[in-house]
Coordinates of N, CA and C in Angstrom, one line a residue:
M91 N 285.6 18.0 11.4 CA 284.3 18.5 11.9 C 284.1 17.9 13.3
A92 N 283.8 18.7 14.2 CA 283.6 18.3 15.6 C 282.2 17.5 15.7
K93 N 282.2 16.6 16.6 CA 281.0 15.8 16.8 C 279.8 16.7 17.2
S94 N 280.1 17.8 17.8 CA 279.0 18.7 18.2 C 278.6 19.7 17.2
D95 N 279.1 19.5 16.0 CA 278.7 20.4 14.9 C 277.9 19.7 13.8
H96 N 277.1 20.5 13.1 CA 276.3 20.0 12.0 C 276.7 20.7 10.8
Y97 N 277.2 20.0 9.8 CA 277.7 20.6 8.5 C 276.5 20.9 7.6
I98 N 276.4 22.2 7.2 CA 275.3 22.6 6.3 C 275.7 22.6 4.9
G99 N 276.8 23.0 4.5 CA 277.2 23.2 3.2 C 277.9 24.5 3.0
E100 N 278.6 24.7 1.9 CA 279.4 25.9 1.6 C 280.3 26.3 2.8
G101 N 280.8 25.3 3.5 CA 281.7 25.6 4.6 C 281.0 26.1 5.9
L102 N 279.7 26.0 5.9 CA 279.0 26.5 7.1 C 278.8 25.3 8.0
R103 N 279.2 25.5 9.3 CA 278.9 24.5 10.3 C 278.1 25.1 11.5
L104 N 277.1 24.4 11.9 CA 276.3 24.9 13.0 C 276.6 24.1 14.2
R105 N 276.8 24.7 15.3 CA 277.0 23.9 16.6 C 275.7 23.4 17.0
M106 N 275.8 22.2 17.6 CA 274.6 21.5 18.0 C 274.0 22.1 19.3
K107 N 274.9 22.7 20.2 CA 274.4 23.2 21.4 C 275.0 24.6 21.6
L108 N 274.2 25.6 22.0 CA 274.6 27.0 22.2 C 274.1 27.6 23.5
T109 N 274.8 28.6 23.9 CA 274.3 29.4 25.0 C 273.7 30.6 24.3
K110 N 272.9 31.4 25.0 CA 272.2 32.6 24.4 C 273.2 33.5 23.8
T111 N 274.4 33.7 24.5 CA 275.4 34.6 23.9 C 276.0 34.1 22.7
D112 N 276.1 32.8 22.5 CA 276.7 32.2 21.2 C 275.7 32.4 20.0
L113 N 274.5 32.6 20.3 CA 273.5 32.7 19.2 C 273.9 33.8 18.2
A114 N 274.5 34.9 18.7 CA 274.9 36.0 17.8 C 275.9 35.5 16.7
S115 N 276.6 34.5 16.9 CA 277.6 34.0 15.9 C 276.9 33.1 14.8
V116 N 275.6 32.8 15.0 CA 274.9 32.0 14.0 C 274.3 32.9 12.9
P117 N 274.4 32.6 11.7 CA 273.8 33.4 10.6 C 272.3 33.6 10.9
H118 N 271.8 34.7 10.6 CA 270.5 35.1 11.0 C 269.4 34.1 10.6
E119 N 269.5 33.7 9.3 CA 268.5 32.8 8.8 C 268.4 31.4 9.5
Y120 N 269.5 31.0 10.1 CA 269.6 29.7 10.8 C 269.2 29.8 12.3
R121 N 269.0 31.0 12.8 CA 268.7 31.1 14.2 C 267.3 30.4 14.5
I122 N 266.5 30.4 13.5 CA 265.2 29.8 13.7 C 265.3 28.3 14.0
A123 N 266.4 27.7 13.6 CA 266.6 26.2 13.7 C 266.9 25.8 15.1
Y124 N 267.2 26.8 16.0 CA 267.5 26.5 17.4 C 266.3 26.6 18.2
R125 N 266.2 25.6 19.1 CA 265.0 25.6 20.1 C 265.6 25.6 21.5
P126 N 264.8 26.1 22.4 CA 265.3 26.1 23.8 C 265.5 24.7 24.3
V127 N 266.5 24.5 25.2 CA 266.8 23.2 25.8 C 265.7 22.9 26.8
D128 N 265.2 21.6 26.7 CA 264.2 21.1 27.7 C 265.0 20.8 29.0
E129 N 264.3 20.9 30.1 CA 264.9 20.6 31.4 C 265.3 19.2 31.5
D130 N 264.7 18.3 30.8 CA 265.1 16.8 30.9 C 266.2 16.4 30.0
D131 N 266.8 17.4 29.2 CA 267.9 17.1 28.4 C 269.2 17.1 29.2
D132 N 269.6 15.9 29.7 CA 270.7 15.9 30.6 C 272.0 16.2 29.9
D133 N 272.2 15.9 28.7 CA 273.5 16.1 28.0 C 273.6 17.6 27.5
C134 N 272.7 18.4 27.8 CA 272.7 19.8 27.4 C 272.9 20.8 28.6
E135 N 273.4 20.3 29.6 CA 273.7 21.1 30.8 C 274.6 22.2 30.5
G136 N 274.3 23.4 30.8 CA 275.1 24.6 30.6 C 274.8 25.3 29.3
Y137 N 273.9 24.7 28.5 CA 273.5 25.3 27.2 C 272.1 25.8 27.3
D138 N 271.8 26.8 26.5 CA 270.4 27.3 26.4 C 269.6 26.9 25.2
L139 N 270.3 26.6 24.1 CA 269.7 26.3 22.9 C 270.3 25.0 22.3
I140 N 269.4 24.3 21.6 CA 269.9 23.1 20.9 C 269.4 23.1 19.4
L141 N 270.2 22.7 18.5 CA 269.9 22.7 17.1 C 268.9 21.6 16.7
C142 N 267.9 22.0 16.0 CA 266.9 21.1 15.4 C 267.4 20.9 14.0
V143 N 268.0 19.7 13.7 CA 268.7 19.4 12.4 C 267.7 19.5 11.3
S144 N 266.5 19.0 11.5 CA 265.5 19.0 10.4 C 265.1 20.5 10.0
A145 N 265.1 21.3 11.0 CA 264.8 22.7 10.8 C 265.9 23.4 10.0
A146 N 267.2 23.0 10.4 CA 268.3 23.6 9.7 C 268.4 23.1 8.3
N147 N 268.0 21.9 8.0 CA 268.0 21.4 6.7 C 266.9 22.1 5.9
Y148 N 265.7 22.3 6.5 CA 264.7 23.0 5.9 C 265.1 24.4 5.5
V149 N 265.8 25.1 6.4 CA 266.3 26.5 6.0 C 267.3 26.4 4.9
T150 N 268.1 25.4 4.8 CA 269.1 25.2 3.7 C 268.3 25.0 2.4
E151 N 267.3 24.2 2.4 CA 266.5 23.9 1.2 C 265.8 25.2 0.8
A152 N 265.2 25.9 1.8 CA 264.5 27.2 1.5 C 265.5 28.2 0.9
K153 N 266.7 28.3 1.4 CA 267.7 29.2 0.8 C 268.0 28.8 -0.6
A154 N 268.1 27.6 -0.9 CA 268.4 27.1 -2.2 C 267.3 27.4 -3.2
E155 N 266.1 27.2 -2.7 CA 264.9 27.6 -3.5 C 264.8 29.1 -3.8
I156 N 265.1 29.9 -2.8 CA 265.1 31.3 -3.0 C 266.2 31.7 -4.0
A157 N 267.4 31.1 -3.9 CA 268.4 31.4 -4.9 C 268.0 31.0 -6.3
R158 N 267.3 29.8 -6.4 CA 266.8 29.4 -7.7 C 265.8 30.3 -8.3
L159 N 264.8 30.7 -7.4 CA 263.8 31.6 -7.8 C 264.3 33.0 -8.2
T160 N 265.3 33.5 -7.5 CA 266.0 34.8 -7.8 C 266.7 34.7 -9.1
A161 N 267.3 33.6 -9.4 CA 268.0 33.4 -10.7 C 266.9 33.4 -11.8
S162 N 265.8 32.7 -11.6 CA 264.8 32.6 -12.6 C 264.2 34.0 -12.8
L163 N 264.0 34.7 -11.7 CA 263.4 36.1 -11.9 C 264.4 37.0 -12.7
E164 N 265.6 36.9 -12.4 CA 266.6 37.7 -13.2 C 266.6 37.3 -14.7
T165 N 266.5 36.0 -14.9 CA 266.4 35.5 -16.3 C 265.1 36.0 -17.0
L166 N 264.0 36.0 -16.2 CA 262.7 36.5 -16.7 C 262.8 38.0 -17.0
K167 N 263.5 38.7 -16.2 CA 263.6 40.2 -16.4 C 264.3 40.4 -17.7
V168 N 265.2 39.6 -18.1 CA 266.0 39.8 -19.3 C 265.2 39.2 -20.5
E169 N 264.7 37.9 -20.3 CA 264.1 37.2 -21.4 C 262.6 37.6 -21.6
G170 N 261.9 38.0 -20.5 CA 260.5 38.2 -20.5 C 260.0 39.2 -21.6
P171 N 260.7 40.4 -21.7 CA 260.2 41.3 -22.7 C 260.4 40.8 -24.1
K172 N 261.4 40.0 -24.3 CA 261.6 39.3 -25.6 C 260.5 38.3 -25.9
M173 N 260.1 37.5 -24.9 CA 259.1 36.5 -25.0 C 257.7 37.2 -25.3
V174 N 257.5 38.3 -24.6 CA 256.2 39.0 -24.8 C 256.1 39.6 -26.2
A175 N 257.2 40.2 -26.6 CA 257.3 40.8 -28.0 C 257.1 39.7 -29.0
A176 N 257.7 38.6 -28.8 CA 257.5 37.5 -29.8 C 256.1 37.0 -29.8
E177 N 255.5 36.9 -28.6 CA 254.1 36.4 -28.6 C 253.1 37.4 -29.2
K178 N 253.4 38.7 -29.0 CA 252.6 39.8 -29.6 C 252.7 39.7 -31.1
Q179 N 253.9 39.5 -31.6 CA 254.1 39.4 -33.0 C 253.4 38.2 -33.6
A180 N 253.5 37.1 -32.9 CA 252.8 35.9 -33.4 C 251.3 36.0 -33.4
S181 N 250.8 36.7 -32.4 CA 249.4 37.0 -32.3 C 248.9 37.9 -33.4
R182 N 249.7 38.9 -33.7 CA 249.4 39.9 -34.8 C 249.5 39.1 -36.1
D183 N 250.5 38.3 -36.4 CA 250.6 37.6 -37.6 C 249.4 36.6 -37.8
H184 N 249.0 36.0 -36.7 CA 247.9 35.1 -36.8 C 246.6 35.8 -37.1
A185 N 246.4 37.0 -36.5 CA 245.2 37.8 -36.8 C 245.2 38.2 -38.3
V186 N 246.4 38.6 -38.8 CA 246.5 39.0 -40.2 C 246.1 37.8 -41.1
R187 N 246.8 36.7 -40.8 CA 246.6 35.5 -41.7 C 245.1 35.0 -41.6
M188 N 244.5 35.0 -40.5 CA 243.1 34.5 -40.4 C 242.2 35.4 -41.1
T189 N 242.4 36.8 -40.9 CA 241.5 37.7 -41.6 C 241.7 37.6 -43.1
L190 N 242.9 37.5 -43.6 CA 243.1 37.3 -45.1 C 242.5 36.0 -45.5
F191 N 242.7 34.9 -44.8 CA 242.1 33.6 -45.2 C 240.6 33.7 -45.3
H192 N 239.9 34.3 -44.3 CA 238.4 34.4 -44.4 C 238.0 35.3 -45.5
S193 N 238.7 36.4 -45.7 CA 238.3 37.4 -46.8 C 238.5 36.7 -48.1
L194 N 239.6 36.0 -48.3 CA 239.8 35.4 -49.6 C 238.8 34.3 -49.9
A195 N 238.5 33.5 -48.8 CA 237.5 32.4 -49.0 C 236.1 33.1 -49.3
K196 N 235.8 34.1 -48.6 CA 234.5 34.8 -48.9 C 234.4 35.4 -50.3
A197 N 235.6 35.8 -50.8 CA 235.6 36.4 -52.2 C 235.6 35.3 -53.3
G198 N 235.6 34.1 -52.9 CA 235.5 33.0 -53.8 C 236.8 32.5 -54.4
V199 N 237.9 32.7 -53.7 CA 239.2 32.2 -54.1 C 239.2 30.7 -53.9
K200 N 239.8 30.0 -54.9 CA 239.9 28.5 -54.8 C 240.6 28.1 -53.5
Q201 N 240.1 27.1 -52.9 CA 240.6 26.6 -51.6 C 242.1 26.3 -51.7
G202 N 242.6 25.7 -52.8 CA 244.0 25.3 -52.9 C 244.9 26.5 -53.2
L203 N 244.3 27.6 -53.6 CA 245.1 28.8 -53.9 C 245.1 29.9 -52.9
I204 N 244.4 29.7 -51.8 CA 244.3 30.7 -50.8 C 245.6 31.1 -50.2
E205 N 246.4 30.0 -49.9 CA 247.7 30.3 -49.3 C 248.6 31.1 -50.2
G206 N 248.6 30.8 -51.5 CA 249.4 31.6 -52.4 C 248.9 33.0 -52.5
A207 N 247.6 33.2 -52.5 CA 247.1 34.6 -52.6 C 247.4 35.3 -51.3
M208 N 247.4 34.6 -50.2 CA 247.7 35.3 -48.9 C 249.2 35.7 -48.9
A209 N 250.1 34.9 -49.4 CA 251.5 35.2 -49.5 C 251.7 36.4 -50.4
T210 N 251.0 36.4 -51.5 CA 251.1 37.6 -52.4 C 250.7 38.9 -51.7
L211 N 249.5 38.8 -51.1 CA 249.0 40.0 -50.4 C 249.9 40.5 -49.3
E212 N 250.4 39.5 -48.5 CA 251.3 39.8 -47.4 C 252.6 40.5 -47.9
S213 N 253.1 40.0 -49.0 CA 254.4 40.6 -49.5 C 254.2 42.0 -50.1
Q214 N 253.0 42.3 -50.6 CA 252.7 43.5 -51.3 C 252.2 44.6 -50.3
N215 N 251.8 44.3 -49.1 CA 251.2 45.2 -48.3 C 251.7 45.1 -46.8
D216 N 251.6 46.2 -46.1 CA 251.8 46.2 -44.7 C 250.4 46.1 -44.0
F217 N 250.4 45.5 -42.9 CA 249.1 45.3 -42.2 C 249.2 45.9 -40.8
E218 N 248.1 46.5 -40.3 CA 248.0 47.1 -39.0 C 246.9 46.3 -38.3
V219 N 247.2 45.9 -37.1 CA 246.2 45.2 -36.3 C 245.8 46.1 -35.1
G220 N 244.6 46.3 -34.9 CA 244.1 47.0 -33.7 C 242.9 46.3 -33.1
E221 N 242.3 47.0 -32.1 CA 241.1 46.4 -31.5 C 239.9 47.2 -31.8
S222 N 238.7 46.5 -31.9 CA 237.5 47.2 -32.2 C 237.1 48.0 -31.0
D223 N 236.2 49.0 -31.3 CA 235.8 49.9 -30.2 C 234.6 49.3 -29.4
G224 N 234.0 48.3 -29.8 CA 232.9 47.7 -29.1 C 233.2 47.1 -27.8
R225 N 232.2 46.6 -27.1 CA 232.3 45.9 -25.8 C 233.2 44.7 -26.0
K226 N 233.0 44.0 -27.0 CA 233.8 42.8 -27.3 C 235.0 43.2 -28.1
K227 N 236.2 43.1 -27.4 CA 237.4 43.6 -28.1 C 237.8 42.5 -29.1
E228 N 237.6 42.8 -30.3 CA 238.0 41.9 -31.4 C 239.1 42.6 -32.2
R229 N 239.9 41.7 -32.8 CA 241.0 42.2 -33.7 C 240.5 42.8 -35.0
V230 N 241.0 43.9 -35.3 CA 240.6 44.6 -36.6 C 241.9 44.7 -37.4
V231 N 241.9 44.2 -38.6 CA 243.1 44.3 -39.5 C 242.8 45.2 -40.6
H232 N 243.8 46.1 -40.9 CA 243.7 47.0 -42.0 C 245.0 46.8 -42.8
A233 N 244.9 47.1 -44.1 CA 246.1 47.0 -45.0 C 246.5 48.4 -45.3
R234 N 247.8 48.7 -45.2 CA 248.3 50.0 -45.6 C 248.9 49.8 -47.0
T235 N 248.2 50.5 -48.0 CA 248.6 50.4 -49.4 C 249.0 51.8 -49.9
E236 N 249.3 51.9 -51.2 CA 249.6 53.2 -51.8 C 248.4 54.1 -51.7
R237 N 247.2 53.5 -51.8 CA 245.9 54.3 -51.7 C 245.5 54.7 -50.3
G238 N 246.2 54.2 -49.3 CA 245.9 54.5 -47.9 C 245.5 53.3 -47.2
L239 N 244.8 53.5 -46.1 CA 244.4 52.4 -45.2 C 243.1 51.7 -45.8
L240 N 243.1 50.4 -46.0 CA 242.0 49.7 -46.5 C 241.6 48.6 -45.6
T241 N 240.3 48.2 -45.5 CA 240.0 47.0 -44.8 C 240.5 45.8 -45.6
V242 N 240.6 44.7 -45.0 CA 241.2 43.5 -45.7 C 240.2 43.1 -46.7
D243 N 238.9 43.2 -46.5 CA 237.9 42.8 -47.5 C 238.0 43.7 -48.7
A244 N 238.2 45.0 -48.6 CA 238.4 45.9 -49.7 C 239.7 45.5 -50.4
L245 N 240.8 45.2 -49.7 CA 242.0 44.9 -50.3 C 241.9 43.6 -51.2
V246 N 241.2 42.6 -50.6 CA 241.0 41.3 -51.3 C 240.1 41.6 -52.5
Q247 N 239.1 42.4 -52.4 CA 238.2 42.7 -53.6 C 239.0 43.4 -54.7
Q248 N 239.9 44.3 -54.3 CA 240.7 45.0 -55.3 C 241.7 44.0 -55.9
F249 N 242.2 43.1 -55.1 CA 243.2 42.1 -55.6 C 242.5 41.2 -56.6
V250 N 241.3 40.7 -56.3 CA 240.5 39.8 -57.2 C 240.2 40.5 -58.5
E251 N 239.8 41.8 -58.4 CA 239.4 42.5 -59.6 C 240.6 42.8 -60.5
T252 N 241.8 43.1 -59.9 CA 242.9 43.4 -60.8 C 243.8 42.2 -61.2
E253 N 244.2 41.4 -60.3 CA 245.2 40.4 -60.7 C 244.8 39.0 -60.2
G254 N 243.7 38.9 -59.5 CA 243.4 37.6 -58.9 C 242.3 36.8 -59.5
A255 N 241.9 37.1 -60.8 CA 240.9 36.4 -61.4 C 241.2 34.9 -61.6
A256 N 242.5 34.6 -61.8 CA 242.9 33.2 -61.9 C 242.7 32.5 -60.6
Y257 N 242.7 33.2 -59.5 CA 242.5 32.5 -58.2 C 241.0 32.1 -57.9
L258 N 240.1 32.7 -58.7 CA 238.7 32.5 -58.3 C 238.2 31.1 -58.8
E259 N 237.2 30.7 -58.0 CA 236.5 29.4 -58.4 C 235.7 29.7 -59.7
R260 N 235.7 28.7 -60.5 CA 234.9 28.8 -61.7 C 233.5 28.4 -61.4
R261 N 232.6 29.3 -61.7 CA 231.2 28.9 -61.4 C 230.6 28.1 -62.6
A262 N 229.9 27.1 -62.2 CA 229.3 26.2 -63.2 C 228.3 27.0 -64.0
A263 N 228.3 26.8 -65.3 CA 227.4 27.4 -66.2 C 226.0 26.9 -65.9
P264 N 225.0 27.8 -66.0 CA 223.6 27.3 -65.8 C 223.2 26.2 -66.7
A265 N 222.5 25.2 -66.2 CA 222.1 24.1 -67.0 C 221.2 24.6 -68.1
G266 N 221.1 23.9 -69.3 CA 220.3 24.3 -70.4 C 218.8 24.5 -70.0
G267 N 218.4 23.6 -69.1 CA 217.0 23.7 -68.7 C 216.7 24.9 -67.9
H268 N 217.7 25.4 -67.2 CA 217.5 26.6 -66.4 C 217.4 27.8 -67.3
F269 N 218.3 27.8 -68.3 CA 218.3 29.0 -69.2 C 217.0 29.0 -70.0
N270 N 216.6 27.9 -70.5 CA 215.3 27.8 -71.2 C 214.2 28.3 -70.4
Q271 N 214.2 27.9 -69.1 CA 213.1 28.3 -68.2 C 213.1 29.8 -68.0
L272 N 214.3 30.4 -67.8 CA 214.3 31.8 -67.7 C 213.9 32.5 -68.9
S273 N 214.3 32.0 -70.1 CA 213.9 32.6 -71.4 C 212.4 32.5 -71.5
R274 N 211.8 31.4 -71.2 CA 210.3 31.3 -71.3 C 209.6 32.2 -70.4
G275 N 210.2 32.4 -69.2 CA 209.6 33.3 -68.2 C 209.6 34.7 -68.7
L276 N 210.6 35.1 -69.4 CA 210.7 36.5 -69.9 C 209.8 36.7 -71.1
K277 N 209.6 35.7 -71.9 CA 208.7 35.8 -73.1 C 207.3 35.9 -72.6
L278 N 206.9 35.2 -71.6 CA 205.6 35.2 -71.1 C 205.2 36.6 -70.5
R279 N 206.2 37.2 -69.9 CA 205.9 38.5 -69.3 C 205.7 39.6 -70.3
H280 N 206.3 39.5 -71.5 CA 206.2 40.5 -72.6 C 205.0 40.3 -73.5

């Protein structure tokens, strides 16, 4: 490598001093790294331009960054749709699970058995997730069953009535005093 050259990388060498006619031999993106020779630069006599090494290094770094970003963009073009689809599926699954959880809890299913009831309902039915028509876009979940499209609350109610009685919380029997009080109240009215 000549002393008057600056090594950039990938076999590219930039000359430290150039005439205006030599500038055409410099790659286009590196031309910005050359500045006009000042009149007081004695060792640049006969040359029109001098290389600013820090600018050349900046161009090299910028090119590397552009190459990295281009590669990332290409990866994103391939992987992006997969990531979006996976995120949509996760969001859909979360909406189904949260809706089932709240409906089962509201129907009185025992806290420790809600997960099992959810798994049973998820395996027996397909769910569709949409958005509400109101101003506030909320997730609306429906279950597709043999009977057609049902709200999750209706599905849970049907489940509890048919096979889910074992999942329900047992309600405490009224205390004897309460029953006697009701009985006395009825007798007094008649």
